[in-house]
PDB file of C-alpha atoms and ligand atoms in Angstrom:
ATOM      1  CA  UNK V 213      77.525 172.332 157.647  1.00 63.00           C
ATOM      2  CA  UNK V 214      78.040 168.920 155.999  1.00 66.00           C
ATOM      3  CA  UNK V 215      75.213 167.351 153.958  1.00 64.00           C
ATOM      4  CA  UNK V 216      75.180 164.477 156.435  1.00 68.00           C
ATOM      5  CA  UNK V 217      74.573 166.712 159.454  1.00 73.00           C
ATOM      6  CA  UNK V 218      71.994 168.718 157.517  1.00 76.00           C
ATOM      7  CA  UNK V 219      70.102 165.520 156.562  1.00 70.00           C
ATOM      8  CA  UNK V 220      70.208 164.334 160.152  1.00 74.00           C
ATOM      9  CA  UNK V 221      68.917 167.666 161.453  1.00 78.00           C
ATOM     10  CA  UNK V 222      66.028 167.528 158.979  1.00 77.00           C
ATOM     11  CA  UNK V 223      65.257 163.905 159.869  1.00 73.00           C
ATOM     12  CA  UNK V 224      65.708 163.880 163.650  1.00 77.00           C
ATOM     13  CA  UNK V 225      65.364 167.529 164.660  1.00 82.00           C
ATOM     14  CA  UNK V 226      67.900 169.577 166.690  1.00 85.00           C
ATOM     15  CA  UNK V 227      67.340 167.928 170.098  1.00 83.00           C
ATOM     16  CA  UNK V 228      67.840 164.322 168.915  1.00 80.00           C
ATOM     17  CA  UNK V 229      70.765 165.377 166.682  1.00 82.00           C
ATOM     18  CA  UNK V 230      72.468 167.091 169.631  1.00 82.00           C
ATOM     19  CA  UNK V 231      71.839 164.045 171.860  1.00 82.00           C
ATOM     20  CA  UNK V 232      73.360 161.672 169.263  1.00 80.00           C
ATOM     21  CA  UNK V 233      76.353 164.009 168.802  1.00 78.00           C
ATOM     22  CA  UNK V 234      76.927 164.166 172.593  1.00 78.00           C
ATOM     23  CA  UNK V 235      76.811 160.354 172.811  1.00 76.00           C
ATOM     24  CA  UNK V 236      79.334 160.052 169.970  1.00 74.00           C
ATOM     25  CA  UNK V 237      81.694 162.570 171.607  1.00 72.00           C
ATOM     26  CA  UNK V 238      81.432 160.707 174.932  1.00 69.00           C
ATOM     27  CA  UNK V 239      82.177 157.430 173.123  1.00 67.00           C
ATOM     28  CA  UNK V 240      85.270 159.040 171.580  1.00 68.00           C
ATOM     29  CA  UNK V 241      86.486 160.102 175.035  1.00 74.00           C
ATOM     30  CA  UNK V 242      85.816 156.831 176.874  1.00 83.00           C
ATOM     31  CA  UNK V 243      84.641 153.475 175.652  1.00 87.00           C
ATOM     32  CA  UNK V 244      84.770 149.990 177.055  1.00 92.00           C
ATOM     33  CA  UNK V 245      82.988 147.177 175.267  1.00 94.00           C
ATOM     34  CA  UNK V 246      83.091 143.428 174.745  1.00 97.00           C
ATOM     35  CA  UNK V 247      82.001 141.626 171.613  1.00 98.00           C
ATOM     36  CA  UNK V 248      81.724 137.985 170.629  1.00 98.00           C
ATOM     37  CA  UNK V 249      82.883 137.146 167.113  1.00 98.00           C
ATOM     38  CA  UNK V 250      80.693 134.535 165.440  1.00 98.00           C
ATOM     39  CA  UNK V 251      81.354 132.414 162.378  1.00 98.00           C
ATOM     40  CA  UNK V 252      78.900 130.588 160.126  1.00 98.00           C
ATOM     41  CA  UNK V 253      80.379 128.058 157.708  1.00 98.00           C
ATOM     42  CA  UNK V 254      78.614 128.164 154.369  1.00 98.00           C
ATOM     43  CA  UNK V 255      77.930 124.477 153.800  1.00 93.00           C
ATOM     44  CA  UNK V 256      74.844 122.269 153.495  1.00 86.00           C
ATOM     45  CA  UNK V 257      74.952 121.326 157.167  1.00 93.00           C
ATOM     46  CA  UNK V 258      74.074 124.757 158.497  1.00 97.00           C
ATOM     47  CA  UNK V 259      70.594 125.021 160.056  1.00 98.00           C
ATOM     48  CA  UNK V 260      68.110 127.053 158.000  1.00 98.00           C
ATOM     49  CA  UNK V 261      65.110 129.286 158.696  1.00 98.00           C
ATOM     50  CA  UNK V 262      62.463 130.348 156.171  1.00 98.00           C
ATOM     51  CA  UNK V 263      61.072 133.840 155.780  1.00 98.00           C
ATOM     52  CA  UNK V 264      57.454 134.181 156.916  1.00 98.00           C
ATOM     53  CA  UNK V 265      54.991 134.021 154.007  1.00 98.00           C
ATOM     54  CA  UNK V 266      54.722 137.334 152.145  1.00 98.00           C
ATOM     55  CA  UNK V 267      58.165 138.576 153.255  1.00 98.00           C
ATOM     56  CA  UNK V 268      60.834 138.885 150.559  1.00 98.00           C
ATOM     57  CA  UNK V 269      64.557 139.669 150.710  1.00 98.00           C
ATOM     58  CA  UNK V 270      66.276 141.872 148.144  1.00 98.00           C
ATOM     59  CA  UNK V 271      69.864 142.812 147.491  1.00 98.00           C
ATOM     60  CA  UNK V 272      69.238 146.562 147.469  1.00 98.00           C
ATOM     61  CA  UNK V 273      70.441 148.959 144.815  1.00 97.00           C
ATOM     62  CA  UNK V 274      71.202 152.605 145.373  1.00 97.00           C
ATOM     63  CA  UNK V 275      67.585 153.607 144.569  1.00 96.00           C
ATOM     64  CA  UNK V 276      66.248 151.448 147.428  1.00 97.00           C
ATOM     65  CA  UNK V 277      68.536 152.443 150.290  1.00 97.00           C
ATOM     66  CA  UNK V 278      66.382 155.359 151.458  1.00 97.00           C
ATOM     67  CA  UNK V 279      64.355 152.607 153.179  1.00 97.00           C
ATOM     68  CA  UNK V 280      67.186 152.514 155.773  1.00 96.00           C
ATOM     69  CA  UNK V 281      65.800 155.755 157.229  1.00 96.00           C
ATOM     70  CA  UNK V 282      62.741 153.840 158.477  1.00 95.00           C
ATOM     71  CA  UNK V 283      65.100 151.929 160.847  1.00 94.00           C
ATOM     72  CA  UNK V 284      66.642 155.198 162.080  1.00 91.00           C
ATOM     73  CA  UNK V 285      69.750 154.466 160.003  1.00 93.00           C
ATOM     74  CA  UNK V 286      71.492 156.915 157.704  1.00 93.00           C
ATOM     75  CA  UNK V 287      70.967 155.888 154.038  1.00 96.00           C
ATOM     76  CA  UNK V 288      74.304 157.534 153.273  1.00 96.00           C
ATOM     77  CA  UNK V 289      76.068 154.676 155.117  1.00 96.00           C
ATOM     78  CA  UNK V 290      74.299 152.222 152.817  1.00 97.00           C
ATOM     79  CA  UNK V 291      75.312 154.215 149.744  1.00 98.00           C
ATOM     80  CA  UNK V 292      78.945 154.117 150.911  1.00 97.00           C
ATOM     81  CA  UNK V 293      78.651 150.388 151.549  1.00 97.00           C
ATOM     82  CA  UNK V 294      77.390 149.812 147.984  1.00 98.00           C
ATOM     83  CA  UNK V 295      80.003 152.165 146.516  1.00 97.00           C
ATOM     84  CA  UNK V 296      82.693 149.983 148.135  1.00 97.00           C
ATOM     85  CA  UNK V 297      81.387 146.943 146.214  1.00 97.00           C
ATOM     86  CA  UNK V 298      79.562 145.480 149.221  1.00 98.00           C
ATOM     87  CA  UNK V 299      75.920 144.480 149.722  1.00 98.00           C
ATOM     88  CA  UNK V 300      72.935 146.099 151.392  1.00 98.00           C
ATOM     89  CA  UNK V 301      70.066 143.698 152.084  1.00 98.00           C
ATOM     90  CA  UNK V 302      66.463 144.642 152.759  1.00 98.00           C
ATOM     91  CA  UNK V 303      63.428 142.496 153.587  1.00 98.00           C
ATOM     92  CA  UNK V 304      59.976 143.824 152.736  1.00 98.00           C
ATOM     93  CA  UNK V 305      56.415 142.808 153.510  1.00 98.00           C
ATOM     94  CA  UNK V 306      54.483 144.499 150.734  1.00 97.00           C
ATOM     95  CA  UNK V 307      56.081 147.957 150.612  1.00 96.00           C
ATOM     96  CA  UNK V 308      57.004 147.917 154.285  1.00 97.00           C
ATOM     97  CA  UNK V 309      60.731 147.474 155.058  1.00 98.00           C
ATOM     98  CA  UNK V 310      61.079 144.994 157.950  1.00 98.00           C
ATOM     99  CA  UNK V 311      64.780 144.144 158.062  1.00 98.00           C
ATOM    100  CA  UNK V 312      68.119 145.517 156.880  1.00 98.00           C
ATOM    101  CA  UNK V 313      71.776 144.503 157.056  1.00 98.00           C
ATOM    102  CA  UNK V 314      75.088 144.972 155.241  1.00 98.00           C
ATOM    103  CA  UNK V 315      77.615 142.385 154.092  1.00 98.00           C
ATOM    104  CA  UNK V 316      81.214 143.502 153.593  1.00 98.00           C
ATOM    105  CA  UNK V 317      83.216 141.362 151.229  1.00 98.00           C
ATOM    106  CA  UNK V 318      86.917 142.246 151.587  1.00 94.00           C
ATOM    107  CA  UNK V 319      87.272 144.720 154.454  1.00 97.00           C
ATOM    108  CA  UNK V 320      84.794 145.727 157.149  1.00 97.00           C
ATOM    109  CA  UNK V 321      84.493 148.843 159.298  1.00 95.00           C
ATOM    110  CA  UNK V 322      85.459 147.704 162.817  1.00 95.00           C
ATOM    111  CA  UNK V 323      86.155 150.471 165.319  1.00 89.00           C
ATOM    112  CA  UNK V 324      88.486 148.216 167.342  1.00 91.00           C
ATOM    113  CA  UNK V 325      90.674 147.454 164.299  1.00 93.00           C
ATOM    114  CA  UNK V 326      93.753 149.507 163.539  1.00 89.00           C
ATOM    115  CA  UNK V 327      92.631 152.380 161.296  1.00 91.00           C
ATOM    116  CA  UNK V 328      89.012 151.361 161.890  1.00 92.00           C
ATOM    117  CA  UNK V 329      89.075 148.758 159.120  1.00 96.00           C
ATOM    118  CA  UNK V 330      89.417 144.987 159.418  1.00 97.00           C
ATOM    119  CA  UNK V 331      90.797 143.246 156.359  1.00 97.00           C
ATOM    120  CA  UNK V 332      88.857 140.014 156.181  1.00 98.00           C
ATOM    121  CA  UNK V 333      90.373 136.521 156.032  1.00 97.00           C
ATOM    122  CA  UNK V 334      90.192 135.062 152.502  1.00 97.00           C
ATOM    123  CA  UNK V 335      86.809 133.466 151.766  1.00 98.00           C
ATOM    124  CA  UNK V 336      85.078 135.249 154.660  1.00 98.00           C
ATOM    125  CA  UNK V 337      82.436 137.991 154.392  1.00 98.00           C
ATOM    126  CA  UNK V 338      81.391 140.134 157.349  1.00 98.00           C
ATOM    127  CA  UNK V 339      77.771 140.716 158.378  1.00 98.00           C
ATOM    128  CA  UNK V 340      77.101 144.115 159.967  1.00 98.00           C
ATOM    129  CA  UNK V 341      74.331 146.389 161.185  1.00 97.00           C
ATOM    130  CA  UNK V 342      71.429 143.935 161.164  1.00 98.00           C
ATOM    131  CA  UNK V 343      68.159 145.433 162.306  1.00 98.00           C
ATOM    132  CA  UNK V 344      64.549 144.240 162.332  1.00 98.00           C
ATOM    133  CA  UNK V 345      61.873 146.901 162.780  1.00 97.00           C
ATOM    134  CA  UNK V 346      60.636 146.772 166.389  1.00 96.00           C
ATOM    135  CA  UNK V 347      57.088 145.673 165.430  1.00 97.00           C
ATOM    136  CA  UNK V 348      58.433 142.716 163.406  1.00 98.00           C
ATOM    137  CA  UNK V 349      60.892 141.340 165.992  1.00 98.00           C
ATOM    138  CA  UNK V 350      60.421 137.775 167.179  1.00 98.00           C
ATOM    139  CA  UNK V 351      59.100 136.522 163.812  1.00 98.00           C
ATOM    140  CA  UNK V 352      62.407 134.949 162.823  1.00 98.00           C
ATOM    141  CA  UNK V 353      62.943 137.414 159.978  1.00 98.00           C
ATOM    142  CA  UNK V 354      66.634 138.123 160.678  1.00 98.00           C
ATOM    143  CA  UNK V 355      67.707 134.438 160.840  1.00 98.00           C
ATOM    144  CA  UNK V 356      65.742 133.669 157.647  1.00 98.00           C
ATOM    145  CA  UNK V 357      67.338 136.632 155.858  1.00 99.00           C
ATOM    146  CA  UNK V 358      70.839 135.479 156.938  1.00 98.00           C
ATOM    147  CA  UNK V 359      70.046 131.978 155.607  1.00 98.00           C
ATOM    148  CA  UNK V 360      69.328 133.420 152.140  1.00 98.00           C
ATOM    149  CA  UNK V 361      72.284 135.801 152.311  1.00 98.00           C
ATOM    150  CA  UNK V 362      74.498 132.792 153.161  1.00 98.00           C
ATOM    151  CA  UNK V 363      73.148 130.960 150.094  1.00 98.00           C
ATOM    152  CA  UNK V 364      74.004 133.896 147.843  1.00 98.00           C
ATOM    153  CA  UNK V 365      77.486 134.385 149.313  1.00 98.00           C
ATOM    154  CA  UNK V 366      78.156 130.648 149.024  1.00 98.00           C
ATOM    155  CA  UNK V 367      77.110 130.827 145.353  1.00 98.00           C
ATOM    156  CA  UNK V 368      79.679 133.605 144.896  1.00 98.00           C
ATOM    157  CA  UNK V 369      82.433 131.412 146.404  1.00 98.00           C
ATOM    158  CA  UNK V 370      82.548 132.587 150.025  1.00 98.00           C
ATOM    159  CA  UNK V 371      83.133 129.872 152.618  1.00 98.00           C
ATOM    160  CA  UNK V 372      82.130 131.664 155.817  1.00 98.00           C
ATOM    161  CA  UNK V 373      80.367 134.694 157.276  1.00 98.00           C
ATOM    162  CA  UNK V 374      81.743 136.367 160.399  1.00 98.00           C
ATOM    163  CA  UNK V 375      79.956 138.905 162.564  1.00 98.00           C
ATOM    164  CA  UNK V 376      80.546 140.567 165.921  1.00 98.00           C
ATOM    165  CA  UNK V 377      77.844 141.047 168.540  1.00 98.00           C
ATOM    166  CA  UNK V 378      78.020 142.856 171.867  1.00 98.00           C
ATOM    167  CA  UNK V 379      78.199 140.227 174.585  1.00 98.00           C
ATOM    168  CA  UNK V 380      75.136 141.717 176.295  1.00 97.00           C
ATOM    169  CA  UNK V 381      72.964 141.649 173.123  1.00 98.00           C
ATOM    170  CA  UNK V 382      71.078 138.449 173.954  1.00 98.00           C
ATOM    171  CA  UNK V 383      68.399 138.827 171.235  1.00 98.00           C
ATOM    172  CA  UNK V 384      70.987 139.139 168.515  1.00 98.00           C
ATOM    173  CA  UNK V 385      73.095 136.265 169.829  1.00 98.00           C
ATOM    174  CA  UNK V 386      70.054 133.986 169.985  1.00 98.00           C
ATOM    175  CA  UNK V 387      69.090 135.012 166.457  1.00 98.00           C
ATOM    176  CA  UNK V 388      72.483 134.216 164.854  1.00 98.00           C
ATOM    177  CA  UNK V 389      72.820 130.921 166.721  1.00 98.00           C
ATOM    178  CA  UNK V 390      69.547 129.705 165.109  1.00 98.00           C
ATOM    179  CA  UNK V 391      71.224 129.567 161.698  1.00 98.00           C
ATOM    180  CA  UNK V 392      74.573 128.030 162.537  1.00 98.00           C
ATOM    181  CA  UNK V 393      76.748 130.895 163.755  1.00 98.00           C
ATOM    182  CA  UNK V 394      79.144 129.715 166.503  1.00 98.00           C
ATOM    183  CA  UNK V 395      81.375 131.843 168.712  1.00 98.00           C
ATOM    184  CA  UNK V 396      85.030 131.860 167.650  1.00 98.00           C
ATOM    185  CA  UNK V 397      86.533 134.775 169.606  1.00 98.00           C
ATOM    186  CA  UNK V 398      85.881 137.266 172.385  1.00 98.00           C
ATOM    187  CA  UNK V 399      87.091 140.816 171.813  1.00 97.00           C
ATOM    188  CA  UNK V 400      87.616 143.477 174.492  1.00 96.00           C
ATOM    189  CA  UNK V 401      88.056 147.058 173.378  1.00 93.00           C
ATOM    190  CA  UNK V 402      88.910 149.950 175.669  1.00 92.00           C
ATOM    191  CA  UNK V 403      89.536 153.547 174.739  1.00 87.00           C
ATOM    192  CA  UNK V 404      90.426 156.431 177.039  1.00 88.00           C
ATOM    193  CA  UNK V 405      91.009 159.633 175.064  1.00 85.00           C
ATOM    194  CA  UNK V 406      93.545 158.868 172.326  1.00 83.00           C
ATOM    195  CA  UNK V 407      94.730 155.634 174.018  1.00 87.00           C
ATOM    196  CA  UNK V 408      93.109 152.455 172.857  1.00 87.00           C
ATOM    197  CA  UNK V 409      93.580 148.777 173.534  1.00 91.00           C
ATOM    198  CA  UNK V 410      92.018 145.806 171.812  1.00 94.00           C
ATOM    199  CA  UNK V 411      92.514 142.210 172.912  1.00 95.00           C
ATOM    200  CA  UNK V 412      91.012 139.214 171.182  1.00 97.00           C
ATOM    201  CA  UNK V 413      90.943 135.680 172.539  1.00 97.00           C
ATOM    202  CA  UNK V 414      90.112 132.869 170.139  1.00 98.00           C
ATOM    203  CA  UNK V 415      87.700 130.185 171.372  1.00 96.00           C
ATOM    204  CA  UNK V 416      87.153 126.775 169.784  1.00 89.00           C
ATOM    205  CA  UNK V 417      88.051 126.090 166.173  1.00 90.00           C
ATOM    206  CA  UNK V 418      87.514 128.375 163.198  1.00 96.00           C
ATOM    207  CA  UNK V 419      88.674 131.836 162.225  1.00 98.00           C
ATOM    208  CA  UNK V 420      89.067 133.089 165.818  1.00 98.00           C
ATOM    209  CA  UNK V 421      92.887 133.023 165.816  1.00 97.00           C
ATOM    210  CA  UNK V 422      93.049 134.653 162.406  1.00 97.00           C
ATOM    211  CA  UNK V 423      90.681 137.419 163.542  1.00 97.00           C
ATOM    212  CA  UNK V 424      92.732 137.812 166.732  1.00 97.00           C
ATOM    213  CA  UNK V 425      95.926 138.237 164.694  1.00 96.00           C
ATOM    214  CA  UNK V 426      94.286 140.826 162.438  1.00 96.00           C
ATOM    215  CA  UNK V 427      92.718 142.785 165.303  1.00 93.00           C
ATOM    216  CA  UNK V 428      95.179 142.756 168.211  1.00 81.00           C
TER     217      UNK V 428
HETATM  218  C1  COA E1301      68.816 141.250 166.696  1.00 80.48           C
HETATM  219  C2  COA E1301      67.610 141.364 165.806  1.00 80.48           C
HETATM  220  C3  COA E1301      68.093 141.802 164.399  1.00 80.48           C
HETATM  221  C4  COA E1301      66.916 139.981 165.716  1.00 80.48           C
HETATM  222  O1  COA E1301      65.914 140.052 164.743  1.00 80.48           O
HETATM  223  P1  COA E1301      64.546 139.187 164.757  1.00 80.48           P
HETATM  224  O2  COA E1301      64.076 139.218 163.341  1.00 80.48           O
HETATM  225  O3  COA E1301      63.647 139.695 165.801  1.00 80.48           O
HETATM  226  O4  COA E1301      65.077 137.721 165.164  1.00 80.48           O
HETATM  227  P2  COA E1301      64.243 136.553 165.905  1.00 80.48           P
HETATM  228  O5  COA E1301      62.811 136.638 165.543  1.00 80.48           O
HETATM  229  O6  COA E1301      64.976 135.306 165.628  1.00 80.48           O
HETATM  230  O7  COA E1301      64.363 136.903 167.463  1.00 80.48           O
HETATM  231  C5  COA E1301      65.621 136.750 168.133  1.00 80.48           C
HETATM  232  C6  COA E1301      65.426 136.969 169.622  1.00 80.48           C
HETATM  233  O8  COA E1301      64.892 138.273 169.854  1.00 80.48           O
HETATM  234  C7  COA E1301      64.115 138.237 171.087  1.00 80.48           C
HETATM  235  N1  COA E1301      62.742 138.707 170.796  1.00 80.48           N
HETATM  236  C8  COA E1301      61.654 137.995 170.481  1.00 80.48           C
HETATM  237  N2  COA E1301      60.587 138.792 170.312  1.00 80.48           N
HETATM  238  C9  COA E1301      61.027 140.045 170.501  1.00 80.48           C
HETATM  239  C10 COA E1301      60.394 141.318 170.466  1.00 80.48           C
HETATM  240  N3  COA E1301      59.115 141.452 170.166  1.00 80.48           N
HETATM  241  N4  COA E1301      61.164 142.424 170.687  1.00 80.48           N
HETATM  242  C11 COA E1301      62.471 142.302 170.976  1.00 80.48           C
HETATM  243  N5  COA E1301      63.140 141.114 171.019  1.00 80.48           N
HETATM  244  C12 COA E1301      62.411 139.996 170.792  1.00 80.48           C
HETATM  245  C13 COA E1301      64.113 136.823 171.561  1.00 80.48           C
HETATM  246  O9  COA E1301      65.172 136.689 172.484  1.00 80.48           O
HETATM  247  C14 COA E1301      64.433 136.052 170.291  1.00 80.48           C
HETATM  248  O10 COA E1301      65.032 134.812 170.545  1.00 80.48           O
HETATM  249  P3  COA E1301      64.085 133.488 170.709  1.00 80.48           P
HETATM  250  O11 COA E1301      63.311 133.371 169.423  1.00 80.48           O
HETATM  251  O12 COA E1301      65.060 132.393 170.915  1.00 80.48           O
HETATM  252  O13 COA E1301      63.182 133.770 171.864  1.00 80.48           O
HETATM  253  C15 COA E1301      66.584 142.397 166.384  1.00 80.48           C
HETATM  254  O14 COA E1301      66.302 142.050 167.731  1.00 80.48           O
HETATM  255  C16 COA E1301      67.072 143.838 166.331  1.00 80.48           C
HETATM  256  O15 COA E1301      66.900 144.517 165.329  1.00 80.48           O
HETATM  257  N6  COA E1301      67.685 144.319 167.445  1.00 80.48           N
HETATM  258  C17 COA E1301      68.150 145.716 167.514  1.00 80.48           C
HETATM  259  C18 COA E1301      69.382 145.943 166.649  1.00 80.48           C
HETATM  260  C19 COA E1301      70.494 144.992 167.001  1.00 80.48           C
HETATM  261  O16 COA E1301      70.785 144.745 168.172  1.00 80.48           O
HETATM  262  N7  COA E1301      71.141 144.479 165.933  1.00 80.48           N
HETATM  263  C20 COA E1301      72.223 143.563 166.054  1.00 80.48           C
HETATM  264  C21 COA E1301      73.514 144.273 165.957  1.00 80.48           C
HETATM  265  S1  COA E1301      74.830 143.092 166.094  1.00 80.48           S
END
């Protein structure tokens, strides 16, 4: 048994682990989903949000990523993200983790991409796996964290952040739009057994066409 499965069994118990495994297998057999790709240009014009008082954002190191487990996420994914030279971000209130996300700097894991990896356009980072703990949702923590993450990426020379959100995920779409993300492409992905099809249609100006070329 792999360490990953063993950790999951210990954390979630056999019933939840079996349920998650069944869902994954079903997703491998049949999947149909639609995502909107968003882009935020890292310039002074972008709208900003501030973290609520007492909440702080950190760029996590490998010793801090166990906090991901409190969001039901596997810390191993965060360790792999860091090992690839990417960033894991955590927001805390006191010792309590309230928010987490990853930023990928050169290539991002995107199931719809060929080989499961999207090589990013030059100057663009990819935001993935944002989550606010259920009790802290609605306090504007995610948009404020993305504002600060944008500042840091801009300081490092990045010109844009891209992220994909399921079309039906209204909360997430509202959250990114608060801090200057605009839709640049719509991506449909369908998989039946081993057959898969991805189509991406660029909308408006921005990196949509470039993402479409890299994904289709
Ligand atoms: C998407 C998410 C990260 C937003 O985080 P957040 O810190 O709550 O962001 P905001 O406070 O700006 O709230 C965004 C929207 O969530 C919705 N919302 C507000 N309170 C909420 C609550 N208590 N519970 C759930 N959603 C709520 C509202 O639609 C809100 O938009 P509005 O402020 O225009 O009304 C968070 O909802 C989340 O973790 N969702 C589950 C994981 C997920 O879908 N991640 C995104 C993957 S792309």
